[in-house]
Short mmCIF file of C-alpha atoms in Angstrom, two decimals:
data_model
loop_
_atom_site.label_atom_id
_atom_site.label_comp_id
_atom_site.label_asym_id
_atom_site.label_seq_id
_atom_site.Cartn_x
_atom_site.Cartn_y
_atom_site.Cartn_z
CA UNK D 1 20.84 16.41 0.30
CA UNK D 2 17.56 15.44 2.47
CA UNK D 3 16.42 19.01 1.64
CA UNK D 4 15.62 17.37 -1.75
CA UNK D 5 13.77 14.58 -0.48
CA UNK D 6 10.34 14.99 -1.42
CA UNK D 7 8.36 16.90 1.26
CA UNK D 8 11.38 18.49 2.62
CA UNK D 9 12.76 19.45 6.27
CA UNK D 10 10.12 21.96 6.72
CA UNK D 11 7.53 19.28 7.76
CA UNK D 12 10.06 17.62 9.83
CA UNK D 13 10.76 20.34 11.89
CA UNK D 14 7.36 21.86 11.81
CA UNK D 15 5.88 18.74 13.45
CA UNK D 16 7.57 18.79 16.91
CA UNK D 17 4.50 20.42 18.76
CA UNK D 18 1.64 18.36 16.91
CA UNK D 19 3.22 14.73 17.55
CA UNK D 20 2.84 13.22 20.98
CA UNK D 21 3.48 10.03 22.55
CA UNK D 22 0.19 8.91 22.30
CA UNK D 23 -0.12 10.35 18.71
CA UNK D 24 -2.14 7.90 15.69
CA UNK D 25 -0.32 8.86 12.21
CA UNK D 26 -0.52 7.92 8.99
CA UNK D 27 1.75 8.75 5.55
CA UNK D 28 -1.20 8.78 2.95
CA UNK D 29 1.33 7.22 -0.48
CA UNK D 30 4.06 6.84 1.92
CA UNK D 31 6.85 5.72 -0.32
CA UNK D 32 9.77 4.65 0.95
CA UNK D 33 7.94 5.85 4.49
CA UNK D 34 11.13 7.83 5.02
CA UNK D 35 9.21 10.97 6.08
CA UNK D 36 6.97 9.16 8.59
CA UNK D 37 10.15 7.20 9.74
CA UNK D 38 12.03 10.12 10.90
CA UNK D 39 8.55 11.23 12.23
CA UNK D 40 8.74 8.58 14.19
CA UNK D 41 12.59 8.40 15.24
CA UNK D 42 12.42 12.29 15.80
CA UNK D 43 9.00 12.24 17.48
CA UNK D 44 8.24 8.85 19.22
CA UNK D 45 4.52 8.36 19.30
CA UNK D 46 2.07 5.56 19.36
CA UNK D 47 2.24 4.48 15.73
CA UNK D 48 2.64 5.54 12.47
CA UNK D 49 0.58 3.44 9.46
CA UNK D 50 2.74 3.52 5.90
CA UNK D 51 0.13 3.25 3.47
CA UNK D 52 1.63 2.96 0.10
CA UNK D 53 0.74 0.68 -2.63
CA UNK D 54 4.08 -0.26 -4.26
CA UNK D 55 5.16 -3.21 -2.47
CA UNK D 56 9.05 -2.69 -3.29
CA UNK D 57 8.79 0.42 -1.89
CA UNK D 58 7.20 -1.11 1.22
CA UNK D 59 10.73 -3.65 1.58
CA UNK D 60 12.81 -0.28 1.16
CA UNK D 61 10.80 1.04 3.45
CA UNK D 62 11.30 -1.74 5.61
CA UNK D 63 15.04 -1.78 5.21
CA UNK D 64 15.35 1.82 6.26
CA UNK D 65 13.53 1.09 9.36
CA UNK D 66 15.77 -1.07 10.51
CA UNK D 67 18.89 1.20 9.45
CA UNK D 68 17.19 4.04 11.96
CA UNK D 69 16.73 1.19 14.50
CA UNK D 70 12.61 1.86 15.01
CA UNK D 71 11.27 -0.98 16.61
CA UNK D 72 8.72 -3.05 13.94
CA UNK D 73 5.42 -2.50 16.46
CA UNK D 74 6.04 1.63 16.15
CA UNK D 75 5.71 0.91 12.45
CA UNK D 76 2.44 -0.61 10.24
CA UNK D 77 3.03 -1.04 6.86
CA UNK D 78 -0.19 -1.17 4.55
CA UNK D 79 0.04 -2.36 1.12
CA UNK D 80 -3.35 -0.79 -0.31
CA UNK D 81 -4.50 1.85 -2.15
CA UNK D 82 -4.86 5.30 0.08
CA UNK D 83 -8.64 5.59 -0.10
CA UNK D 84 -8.89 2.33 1.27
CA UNK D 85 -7.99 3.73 4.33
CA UNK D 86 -10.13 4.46 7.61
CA UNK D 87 -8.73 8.04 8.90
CA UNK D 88 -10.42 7.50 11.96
CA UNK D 89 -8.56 6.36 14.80
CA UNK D 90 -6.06 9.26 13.25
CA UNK D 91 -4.22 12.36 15.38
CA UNK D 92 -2.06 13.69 12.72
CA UNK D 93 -1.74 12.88 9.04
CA UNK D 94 1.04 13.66 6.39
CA UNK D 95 -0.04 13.54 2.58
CA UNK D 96 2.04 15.02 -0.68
CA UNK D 97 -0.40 15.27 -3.47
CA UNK D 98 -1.87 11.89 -3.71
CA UNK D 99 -3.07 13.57 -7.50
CA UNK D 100 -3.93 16.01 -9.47
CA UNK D 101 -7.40 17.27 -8.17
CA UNK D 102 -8.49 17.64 -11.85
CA UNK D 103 -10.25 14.49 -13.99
CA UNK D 104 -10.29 11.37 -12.63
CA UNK D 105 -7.83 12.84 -9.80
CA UNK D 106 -10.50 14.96 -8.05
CA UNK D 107 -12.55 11.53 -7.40
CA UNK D 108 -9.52 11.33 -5.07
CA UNK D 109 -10.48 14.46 -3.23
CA UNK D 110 -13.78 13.75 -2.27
CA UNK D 111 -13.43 10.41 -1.17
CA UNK D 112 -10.56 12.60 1.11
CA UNK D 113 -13.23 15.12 1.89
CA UNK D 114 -15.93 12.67 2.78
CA UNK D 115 -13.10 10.66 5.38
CA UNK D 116 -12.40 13.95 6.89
CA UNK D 117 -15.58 15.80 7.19
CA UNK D 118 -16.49 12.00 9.25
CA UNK D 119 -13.39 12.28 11.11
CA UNK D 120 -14.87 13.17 15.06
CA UNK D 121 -11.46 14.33 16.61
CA UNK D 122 -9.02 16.45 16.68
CA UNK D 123 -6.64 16.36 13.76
CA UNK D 124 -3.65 17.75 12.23
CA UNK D 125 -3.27 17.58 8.04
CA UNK D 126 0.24 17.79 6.90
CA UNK D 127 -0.26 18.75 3.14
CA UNK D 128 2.88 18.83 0.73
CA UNK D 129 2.08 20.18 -2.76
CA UNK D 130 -1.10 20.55 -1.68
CA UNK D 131 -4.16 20.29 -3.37
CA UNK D 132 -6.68 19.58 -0.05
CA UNK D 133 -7.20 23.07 0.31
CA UNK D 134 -10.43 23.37 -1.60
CA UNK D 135 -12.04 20.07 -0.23
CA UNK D 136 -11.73 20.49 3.55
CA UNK D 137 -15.08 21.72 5.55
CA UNK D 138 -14.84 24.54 7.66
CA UNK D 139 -14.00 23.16 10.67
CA UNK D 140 -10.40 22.68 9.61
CA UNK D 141 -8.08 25.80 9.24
CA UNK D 142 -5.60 26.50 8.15
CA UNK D 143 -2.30 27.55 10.68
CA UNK D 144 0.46 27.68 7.88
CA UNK D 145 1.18 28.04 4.00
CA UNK D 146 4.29 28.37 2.51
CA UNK D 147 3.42 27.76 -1.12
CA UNK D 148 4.40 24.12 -0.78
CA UNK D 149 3.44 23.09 3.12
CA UNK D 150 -0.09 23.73 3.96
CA UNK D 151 -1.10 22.57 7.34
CA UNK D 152 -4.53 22.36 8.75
CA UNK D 153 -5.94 21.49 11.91
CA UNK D 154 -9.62 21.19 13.35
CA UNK D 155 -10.10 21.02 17.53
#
């Protein structure tokens, strides 16, 4: 059934070799945060920020952490919009189409664009649905496309 979770396995099992213990991450409209949950449960690393700005789905979220036992200082929920959001301090990030890169939507993009052409260190972009494609510099590229998963990375 998780295979129709939003996002899918493929990121999950795609991640393995781009998650480390001392690994920054950050859901981007996490939801639930069940995909940067198992991140963490799979993949133990530093921390992983849920930034989602339902607050109900922040208490599911919460209530599925502690079903997968992830101790609360692994986990930082943020209840704010996405593009309020310093990408900074970030290793690896994990986004499914925070909108449609069209209208109002593409606003989105380049606020995304602007965050990651500042971003000075290595980084890995986890892209579901993805729309980033067109708006990342040339410093990122891209290591795999499947239609649905597009993953970037810049050294």
């Amino acid at each position: 059934a998780y295979s129709n979770y939003p996002g899918g396995l493929q990121p999950i099992v795609m991640a393995e070799p781009y998650i480390n213990i001392n690994s920054i991450m950050a859901d981007l409209g996490s939801g639930n945060g069940l995909q940067g949950l198992l991140f963490q449960k799979l993949y133990p690393h530093q921390s992983t920020y849920q930034v989602e700005l339902s607050g109900d789905l922040i208490d599911t979220g919460k209530i599925l952490q502690a079903a997968l036992e992830i101790d609360e200082d692994k986990i930082v929920w943020v209840n704010d919009d996405i593009l309020n959001f310093p990408l900074d301090q970030l290793d690896f990030l994990y986004l499914f189409r925070p909108s449609r890169p069209f209208g109002d939507g593409v606003k989105t993009y380049h606020i995304l664009r602007d965050k990651l052409k500042a971003h000075n260190k290595p980084l890995t972009v986890f892209s579901i649905a993805d729309c980033l494609t067109d708006f990342v510099d040339d410093r990122f590229s891209t290591f795999y496309d499947d239609g649905h998963l597009t993953c970037f990375q810049k050294a």
